[in-house]
Tab-separated table of C-alpha atoms and ligand atoms in Angstrom:
chain	number	residue	atom	x	y	z
A	1	MET	CA	-58.403	15.286	-101.511
A	2	VAL	CA	-56.440	18.441	-101.450
A	3	LEU	CA	-58.398	21.927	-101.507
A	4	ILE	CA	-57.116	24.145	-104.120
A	5	LEU	CA	-57.185	27.693	-102.806
A	6	ASP	CA	-58.556	29.785	-105.658
A	7	GLY	CA	-56.828	33.184	-105.694
A	8	LYS	CA	-58.361	34.379	-108.722
A	9	SER	CA	-61.964	33.981	-107.473
A	10	HIS	CA	-61.046	35.636	-104.150
A	11	ALA	CA	-59.410	38.458	-105.927
A	12	GLU	CA	-62.605	38.970	-107.929
A	13	ARG	CA	-64.777	39.040	-104.925
A	14	MET	CA	-62.342	41.439	-103.456
A	15	LEU	CA	-62.564	43.809	-106.540
A	16	ALA	CA	-66.111	43.565	-106.551
A	17	GLU	CA	-66.210	44.899	-102.941
A	18	VAL	CA	-64.033	47.781	-104.071
A	19	ARG	CA	-66.116	48.546	-106.959
A	20	ALA	CA	-69.229	48.551	-104.579
A	21	GLY	CA	-67.285	50.985	-102.314
A	22	VAL	CA	-66.596	53.279	-105.264
A	23	GLU	CA	-70.240	53.125	-106.176
A	24	ARG	CA	-71.237	53.962	-102.736
A	25	ARG	CA	-69.163	57.159	-102.873
A	26	ALA	CA	-70.456	58.207	-106.215
A	27	ALA	CA	-74.122	57.765	-104.806
A	28	LEU	CA	-72.972	60.178	-102.118
A	29	GLY	CA	-71.613	62.563	-104.615
A	30	LEU	CA	-68.129	61.906	-103.702
A	31	ARG	CA	-65.303	61.720	-106.171
A	32	PRO	CA	-63.644	58.360	-107.125
A	33	PRO	CA	-60.487	57.438	-105.396
A	34	CYS	CA	-57.366	57.931	-107.388
A	35	LEU	CA	-54.202	55.983	-107.667
A	36	ALA	CA	-50.962	57.608	-108.998
A	37	VAL	CA	-48.548	54.918	-110.530
A	38	VAL	CA	-44.830	55.923	-111.039
A	39	LEU	CA	-42.841	53.723	-113.472
A	40	VAL	CA	-39.257	54.394	-113.907
A	41	GLY	CA	-37.169	52.793	-116.739
A	42	GLU	CA	-38.108	50.245	-119.292
A	43	ASP	CA	-38.241	46.892	-117.280
A	44	PRO	CA	-40.657	44.698	-119.348
A	45	ALA	CA	-41.954	42.735	-116.167
A	46	SER	CA	-42.653	46.227	-114.522
A	47	GLN	CA	-44.450	47.488	-117.557
A	48	VAL	CA	-46.649	44.390	-117.479
A	49	TYR	CA	-47.387	44.741	-113.685
A	50	VAL	CA	-48.289	48.551	-114.136
A	51	ARG	CA	-50.535	47.702	-116.986
A	52	GLY	CA	-52.390	45.160	-114.778
A	53	LYS	CA	-52.778	47.675	-111.993
A	54	ILE	CA	-54.083	50.556	-114.416
A	55	ALA	CA	-56.597	47.935	-115.902
A	56	ALA	CA	-57.651	46.913	-112.292
A	57	CYS	CA	-58.307	50.671	-111.495
A	58	ALA	CA	-60.466	50.906	-114.672
A	59	GLY	CA	-62.380	47.760	-113.659
A	60	THR	CA	-63.255	49.069	-110.217
A	61	GLY	CA	-63.915	52.721	-111.140
A	62	ILE	CA	-60.618	54.005	-109.346
A	63	ARG	CA	-59.129	56.852	-111.340
A	64	SER	CA	-55.455	56.261	-112.212
A	65	VAL	CA	-52.760	58.584	-113.175
A	66	GLU	CA	-49.606	57.100	-114.844
A	67	HIS	CA	-46.129	58.687	-114.594
A	68	ARG	CA	-43.697	57.090	-116.837
A	69	ILE	CA	-40.183	58.245	-116.628
A	70	ALA	CA	-37.602	56.728	-118.896
A	71	ALA	CA	-34.660	57.841	-116.831
A	72	GLY	CA	-34.917	59.883	-113.755
A	73	THR	CA	-32.498	61.001	-111.234
A	74	GLN	CA	-33.172	60.483	-107.378
A	75	GLU	CA	-33.806	64.209	-106.966
A	76	GLN	CA	-36.536	64.253	-109.946
A	77	LEU	CA	-38.144	61.210	-108.504
A	78	GLU	CA	-38.389	62.576	-104.969
A	79	ALA	CA	-39.778	65.926	-106.448
A	80	LEU	CA	-42.302	64.029	-108.077
A	81	VAL	CA	-43.318	62.211	-104.986
A	82	ALA	CA	-43.433	65.416	-103.167
A	83	GLU	CA	-45.750	66.824	-105.765
A	84	LEU	CA	-48.111	63.829	-105.519
A	85	ASN	CA	-48.050	63.999	-101.702
A	86	LEU	CA	-49.397	67.618	-101.965
A	87	ASP	CA	-51.943	66.903	-104.693
A	88	PRO	CA	-55.449	66.611	-102.922
A	89	GLY	CA	-56.805	64.684	-105.942
A	90	VAL	CA	-54.410	61.973	-105.435
A	91	ASP	CA	-55.057	59.250	-102.666
A	92	GLY	CA	-52.469	56.550	-103.370
A	93	ILE	CA	-48.931	56.597	-104.719
A	94	LEU	CA	-47.448	53.470	-106.005
A	95	VAL	CA	-43.842	53.399	-107.074
A	96	GLN	CA	-43.312	50.223	-108.999
A	97	LEU	CA	-40.342	48.318	-107.846
A	98	PRO	CA	-37.646	47.440	-108.650
A	99	LEU	CA	-36.020	50.829	-109.711
A	100	PRO	CA	-33.370	50.856	-112.031
A	101	GLY	CA	-29.862	50.789	-110.571
A	102	GLY	CA	-28.292	53.632	-108.925
A	103	LEU	CA	-31.712	54.869	-107.386
A	104	ASP	CA	-32.484	54.393	-103.695
A	105	ALA	CA	-35.886	52.871	-103.466
A	106	LYS	CA	-35.985	52.848	-99.769
A	107	HIS	CA	-35.255	56.524	-99.552
A	108	LEU	CA	-37.733	57.307	-102.174
A	109	LEU	CA	-40.569	55.271	-100.490
A	110	ARG	CA	-39.812	57.105	-97.173
A	111	GLY	CA	-40.718	60.304	-98.828
A	112	ILE	CA	-44.315	59.117	-99.662
A	113	ASP	CA	-47.010	60.500	-97.421
A	114	PRO	CA	-47.961	57.598	-95.134
A	115	ALA	CA	-51.575	58.270	-95.863
A	116	LYS	CA	-51.049	57.658	-99.469
A	117	ASP	CA	-48.690	54.758	-99.092
A	118	VAL	CA	-50.831	52.163	-100.706
A	119	ASP	CA	-47.785	49.454	-100.792
A	120	GLY	CA	-47.694	49.728	-96.813
A	121	LEU	CA	-43.856	50.091	-96.906
A	122	HIS	CA	-43.582	53.465	-95.134
A	123	PRO	CA	-42.174	53.032	-91.703
A	124	VAL	CA	-45.155	54.660	-90.281
A	125	ASN	CA	-47.295	52.091	-91.655
A	126	GLN	CA	-44.982	49.173	-90.680
A	127	GLY	CA	-45.088	50.525	-87.094
A	128	LEU	CA	-48.825	50.623	-86.976
A	129	LEU	CA	-48.771	46.908	-88.262
A	130	LEU	CA	-46.255	46.132	-85.549
A	131	GLY	CA	-48.583	47.782	-83.049
A	132	GLY	CA	-51.689	45.950	-84.368
A	133	GLN	CA	-53.307	49.177	-85.363
A	134	ARG	CA	-55.033	49.940	-88.536
A	135	GLY	CA	-52.921	51.579	-91.283
A	136	LEU	CA	-52.149	50.627	-94.963
A	137	ARG	CA	-50.676	47.160	-95.057
A	138	PRO	CA	-48.711	45.508	-97.713
A	139	CYS	CA	-51.245	44.194	-100.385
A	140	THR	CA	-50.031	40.515	-100.941
A	141	PRO	CA	-49.978	39.457	-97.237
A	142	SER	CA	-53.254	41.191	-96.383
A	143	ALA	CA	-54.988	39.810	-99.264
A	144	CYS	CA	-53.452	36.271	-98.390
A	145	ILE	CA	-55.059	36.512	-94.822
A	146	SER	CA	-58.278	37.780	-96.225
A	147	MET	CA	-58.338	34.651	-98.672
A	148	LEU	CA	-57.604	32.229	-95.731
A	149	LYS	CA	-60.352	33.828	-93.676
A	150	ALA	CA	-62.764	33.599	-96.668
A	151	TYR	CA	-62.253	29.863	-96.907
A	152	GLY	CA	-62.835	29.491	-93.167
A	153	ILE	CA	-59.144	28.337	-92.419
A	154	SER	CA	-58.688	28.928	-88.780
A	155	LEU	CA	-55.254	30.153	-87.836
A	156	LYS	CA	-55.883	30.394	-83.990
A	157	GLY	CA	-53.245	28.505	-82.114
A	158	LYS	CA	-51.898	26.887	-85.269
A	159	ARG	CA	-48.073	26.530	-85.939
A	160	ALA	CA	-47.206	28.738	-89.004
A	161	VAL	CA	-43.895	28.724	-90.588
A	162	VAL	CA	-43.130	31.590	-92.930
A	163	LEU	CA	-40.262	31.221	-95.328
A	164	GLY	CA	-38.744	34.580	-96.232
A	165	ARG	CA	-38.169	37.701	-94.174
A	166	SER	CA	-38.701	40.513	-96.798
A	167	GLU	CA	-40.366	43.685	-95.860
A	168	ILE	CA	-43.029	43.237	-98.545
A	169	VAL	CA	-44.130	39.646	-97.701
A	170	GLY	CA	-42.312	37.691	-95.138
A	171	LYS	CA	-42.178	39.842	-92.180
A	172	PRO	CA	-45.666	41.490	-92.568
A	173	ILE	CA	-47.435	38.232	-93.225
A	174	SER	CA	-45.694	36.902	-89.979
A	175	LEU	CA	-47.199	39.956	-87.981
A	176	MET	CA	-50.337	39.380	-89.670
A	177	LEU	CA	-50.497	35.710	-88.732
A	178	LEU	CA	-49.554	36.590	-85.096
A	179	GLU	CA	-52.496	38.935	-84.956
A	180	GLU	CA	-54.681	35.868	-86.009
A	181	HIS	CA	-53.288	34.066	-83.066
A	182	ALA	CA	-51.050	31.668	-84.822
A	183	THR	CA	-47.747	30.726	-83.384
A	184	VAL	CA	-45.353	32.117	-85.864
A	185	THR	CA	-41.747	31.146	-87.015
A	186	ILE	CA	-39.936	33.042	-89.632
A	187	ALA	CA	-37.242	31.085	-91.554
A	188	HIS	CA	-34.816	32.531	-94.110
A	189	SER	CA	-31.583	31.624	-96.039
A	190	ARG	CA	-29.677	31.147	-92.799
A	191	THR	CA	-32.127	28.838	-91.150
A	192	GLU	CA	-31.007	25.445	-90.271
A	193	ASP	CA	-32.891	22.335	-90.934
A	194	LEU	CA	-35.606	24.021	-93.110
A	195	PRO	CA	-37.275	20.683	-93.933
A	196	GLY	CA	-37.571	19.660	-90.324
A	197	LEU	CA	-39.007	23.092	-89.520
A	198	CYS	CA	-41.479	23.051	-92.466
A	199	ARG	CA	-42.702	19.657	-91.330
A	200	GLN	CA	-43.999	21.135	-87.979
A	201	ALA	CA	-46.108	23.623	-89.792
A	202	ASP	CA	-49.942	23.511	-90.010
A	203	LEU	CA	-49.583	26.584	-92.147
A	204	LEU	CA	-46.540	27.007	-94.465
A	205	VAL	CA	-46.044	30.266	-96.392
A	206	ALA	CA	-43.336	30.284	-98.886
A	207	ALA	CA	-42.178	33.655	-100.117
A	208	VAL	CA	-38.589	32.840	-101.027
A	209	GLY	CA	-38.276	33.184	-104.794
A	210	ARG	CA	-36.579	29.715	-105.432
A	211	PRO	CA	-38.526	27.604	-107.811
A	212	GLY	CA	-39.592	24.156	-106.290
A	213	LEU	CA	-37.551	24.775	-102.997
A	214	VAL	CA	-40.102	23.087	-100.878
A	215	GLU	CA	-40.456	19.442	-101.475
A	216	GLY	CA	-43.615	17.064	-100.841
A	217	SER	CA	-41.632	15.602	-97.996
A	218	TRP	CA	-41.408	18.945	-96.189
A	219	ILE	CA	-45.083	19.257	-95.821
A	220	LYS	CA	-47.067	17.997	-92.729
A	221	PRO	CA	-50.012	15.922	-93.719
A	222	GLY	CA	-53.148	18.069	-93.987
A	223	ALA	CA	-51.232	21.510	-93.787
A	224	VAL	CA	-52.396	24.644	-95.499
A	225	VAL	CA	-49.730	25.799	-98.017
A	226	VAL	CA	-49.615	29.300	-99.353
A	227	ASP	CA	-47.051	29.612	-102.107
A	228	VAL	CA	-46.363	33.299	-102.746
A	229	GLY	CA	-43.157	32.603	-104.996
A	230	ILE	CA	-43.644	33.442	-108.623
A	231	ASN	CA	-40.573	32.153	-110.702
A	232	ARG	CA	-39.937	31.628	-114.363
A	233	VAL	CA	-38.010	28.343	-115.022
A	234	ASP	CA	-36.221	27.924	-118.273
A	235	ASP	CA	-33.650	25.428	-117.217
A	236	LEU	CA	-34.535	21.978	-118.420
A	237	GLU	CA	-32.405	20.171	-115.842
A	238	LEU	CA	-34.002	22.097	-112.986
A	239	GLY	CA	-37.418	21.533	-114.411
A	240	ARG	CA	-36.915	17.703	-114.672
A	241	ARG	CA	-35.901	17.756	-111.065
A	242	ILE	CA	-38.734	19.802	-109.592
A	243	PHE	CA	-41.621	18.794	-111.941
A	244	GLN	CA	-41.411	15.152	-111.384
A	245	ALA	CA	-44.850	15.245	-109.995
A	246	ASP	CA	-46.164	18.064	-112.352
A	247	PRO	CA	-46.190	16.625	-115.845
A	248	ARG	CA	-48.134	19.592	-117.343
A	249	LYS	CA	-45.370	22.085	-116.206
A	250	LEU	CA	-42.744	19.955	-117.614
A	251	GLU	CA	-44.745	19.695	-120.898
A	252	THR	CA	-45.037	23.545	-121.000
A	253	LEU	CA	-41.410	24.020	-120.329
A	254	LEU	CA	-40.460	21.728	-123.220
A	255	ALA	CA	-42.940	23.326	-125.608
A	256	LYS	CA	-42.519	26.770	-124.702
A	257	GLY	CA	-38.792	27.112	-123.328
A	258	SER	CA	-40.066	28.309	-119.846
A	259	VAL	CA	-42.816	27.828	-117.449
A	260	LEU	CA	-43.952	29.855	-114.131
A	261	CYS	CA	-43.989	28.015	-110.858
A	262	GLY	CA	-43.958	28.604	-107.272
A	263	ASP	CA	-41.484	28.048	-104.481
A	264	VAL	CA	-43.294	24.836	-103.687
A	265	ARG	CA	-43.286	21.646	-105.764
A	266	PHE	CA	-47.037	21.693	-106.361
A	267	GLY	CA	-47.628	18.139	-107.419
A	268	GLU	CA	-45.591	16.532	-104.497
A	269	ALA	CA	-47.106	19.069	-102.075
A	270	SER	CA	-50.757	18.655	-102.976
A	271	ALA	CA	-50.520	14.740	-102.459
A	272	VAL	CA	-49.794	15.504	-98.846
A	273	ALA	CA	-51.277	19.039	-97.934
A	274	GLY	CA	-55.000	19.747	-96.872
A	275	ALA	CA	-55.054	23.009	-98.969
A	276	ILE	CA	-52.691	24.712	-101.301
A	277	THR	CA	-52.597	27.739	-103.620
A	278	PRO	CA	-51.356	26.993	-107.214
A	279	VAL	CA	-48.930	29.143	-109.216
A	280	PRO	CA	-50.362	30.848	-111.323
A	281	GLY	CA	-53.771	31.494	-109.980
A	282	GLY	CA	-53.100	31.447	-106.372
A	283	VAL	CA	-51.564	34.410	-104.699
A	284	GLY	CA	-50.631	36.425	-107.720
A	285	PRO	CA	-54.168	37.777	-108.587
A	286	LEU	CA	-54.559	38.673	-104.854
A	287	THR	CA	-51.895	41.381	-104.902
A	288	ILE	CA	-53.693	43.758	-107.254
A	289	ALA	CA	-56.895	43.249	-105.567
A	290	GLY	CA	-55.087	44.073	-102.371
A	291	LEU	CA	-53.784	47.357	-104.004
A	292	MET	CA	-57.353	48.459	-105.042
A	293	ALA	CA	-58.602	47.827	-101.527
A	294	ASN	CA	-55.839	49.988	-100.090
A	295	THR	CA	-56.463	52.884	-102.572
A	296	LEU	CA	-60.214	52.785	-101.565
A	297	GLN	CA	-59.176	52.683	-97.782
A	298	ALA	CA	-56.573	55.610	-98.235
A	299	CYS	CA	-59.165	57.643	-100.079
A	300	GLU	CA	-61.865	57.171	-97.388
A	301	ALA	CA	-59.413	57.536	-94.499
A	302	ARG	CA	-57.828	60.719	-95.904
A	303	LEU	CA	-61.172	62.312	-96.716
A	304	HIS	CA	-62.526	61.427	-93.337
A	305	VAL	CA	-65.572	59.580	-94.914
A	306	ARG	CA	-65.475	57.233	-91.941
A	307	ALA	CA	-69.329	56.680	-91.712
A	308	LEU	CA	-69.138	54.443	-94.641
A	309	PRO	CA	-69.361	50.573	-93.355
A	310	GLY	CA	-66.182	48.797	-93.405
A	311	HIS	CA	-63.778	51.478	-93.937
A	312	GLY	CA	-63.309	53.302	-90.638
A	313	VAL	CA	-59.928	53.837	-89.097
A	314	GLY	CA	-59.781	52.171	-85.767
A	315	VAL	CA	-57.403	50.295	-83.537
A	316	TRP	CA	-57.503	46.506	-83.134
A	317	GLY	CA	-57.547	45.232	-79.608
A	318	ASP	CA	-54.755	42.930	-78.448
A	319	GLY	CA	-57.257	40.089	-78.506
A	320	GLU	CA	-56.057	38.652	-75.276
B	401	LIG	P1	-36.993	38.702	-101.410
B	401	LIG	O1	-35.875	38.209	-102.332
B	401	LIG	O2	-37.027	40.143	-101.004
B	401	LIG	O3	-36.845	37.853	-100.169
B	401	LIG	C1	-36.612	36.420	-100.226
B	401	LIG	C2	-36.470	35.867	-98.713
B	401	LIG	O4	-36.287	34.501	-98.866
B	401	LIG	C3	-35.371	36.428	-98.056
B	401	LIG	O5	-35.732	36.706	-96.697
B	401	LIG	C4	-34.319	35.215	-97.932
B	401	LIG	O6	-33.752	35.204	-96.578
B	401	LIG	C5	-35.228	33.999	-98.078
B	401	LIG	N1	-34.484	32.955	-98.713
B	401	LIG	C6	-33.676	33.005	-99.644
B	401	LIG	N2	-33.218	31.710	-100.141
B	401	LIG	C7	-33.722	31.057	-99.091
B	401	LIG	C8	-33.707	29.568	-98.904
B	401	LIG	N3	-32.765	28.821	-99.645
B	401	LIG	N4	-34.338	29.096	-97.829
B	401	LIG	C9	-35.036	29.847	-97.044
B	401	LIG	N5	-35.096	31.134	-97.279
B	401	LIG	C10	-34.574	31.741	-98.296
B	401	LIG	O7	-38.242	38.296	-102.037
B	401	LIG	P2	-39.943	38.850	-101.853
B	401	LIG	O8	-39.934	40.084	-102.545
B	401	LIG	O9	-40.323	38.482	-100.524
B	401	LIG	O10	-40.514	37.777	-102.935
B	401	LIG	C11	-40.426	36.286	-102.834
B	401	LIG	C12	-41.165	35.699	-103.787
B	401	LIG	O11	-42.382	36.102	-103.917
B	401	LIG	C13	-40.642	36.004	-105.282
B	401	LIG	O12	-40.714	34.871	-105.958
B	401	LIG	C14	-41.601	37.058	-105.731
B	401	LIG	O13	-41.710	37.069	-107.175
B	401	LIG	C15	-42.854	36.631	-105.129
B	401	LIG	N6	-43.810	37.632	-104.909
B	401	LIG	C16	-45.125	37.332	-105.286
B	401	LIG	C17	-46.056	38.273	-105.130
B	401	LIG	C18	-47.434	37.902	-105.556
B	401	LIG	O14	-48.159	38.902	-106.091
B	401	LIG	N7	-47.736	36.644	-105.584
B	401	LIG	C19	-45.767	39.450	-104.503
B	401	LIG	C20	-44.491	39.651	-103.885
B	401	LIG	C21	-43.608	38.721	-104.266
């Protein structure tokens, strides 16, 4: 019987820990952490994500400041980031991606103070991760690792295959799995014999953005499957192909005209896997919880309140 990895419950536990951290600060007379969220343009999905982040701040006691910019130039955005960097009342800066066309996200993110880079995308934080040192780490991968640990899933010595090499998920989760002593292979769009490689994986992480790419026959019996992909399917022909073992998904697609799914064919994979994350309700809720944890961490590291348990800045050993 496959174990369903419940990201929603784990996210709730993570949020409760953040709330407790904020309350501990209040008991010491310290101000709450503050997250500045920058939303540029009118992208409806980005607006939904930002609403979720602001709501999570409210739920954990983190103060949020929203900067909505209908249309901004690169210079205006860089000036805003510079202002937020200097603002002592702001602990975390989140620029909602993607930015509208014509804006250079990479350059903008490089302008964020690494100590306030709660998305963990600044080269300084990427370097700290590469060096196995504590810094601000990308929210989705760090929360995935936290969930696997909470379920008592051992990664040591295991063969992990990560599908996708993005800076936000694929590369950082590969480094984090390596840190947990897994043997990691990173696969991508040019990898040959993806099914054969996946079949060797004790842990398979799919972060590709291709609905139903991973078939049940690609899964090693008993493997742990973490499906990071979030895809909206509205193509009935595709749905009929990838939802053969997911009749409920197909019903939703037929009834509503679209349905959310992951990169893994859930029904097929869960007949073979030992544990698996569903979509929705798996990795999705973990991202915001990771963001709240990073905002608290940024606040405590910046303000040098390192005496509080669990939030000191430290260096991990190489674990050899
Ligand atoms: P991305 O587009 O930046 O990267 C996709 C990666 O997949 C690339 O490295 C590419 O080489 C690889 N790839 C593309 N086609 C492939 C193929 N056929 N076979 C193997 N590899 C292939 O995407 P991303 O930002 O890393 O996001 C990946 C997915 O995860 C998306 O569906 C995204 O919506 C989702 N996501 C979810 C969360 C969450 O909170 N759950 C967070 C971030 C991303």
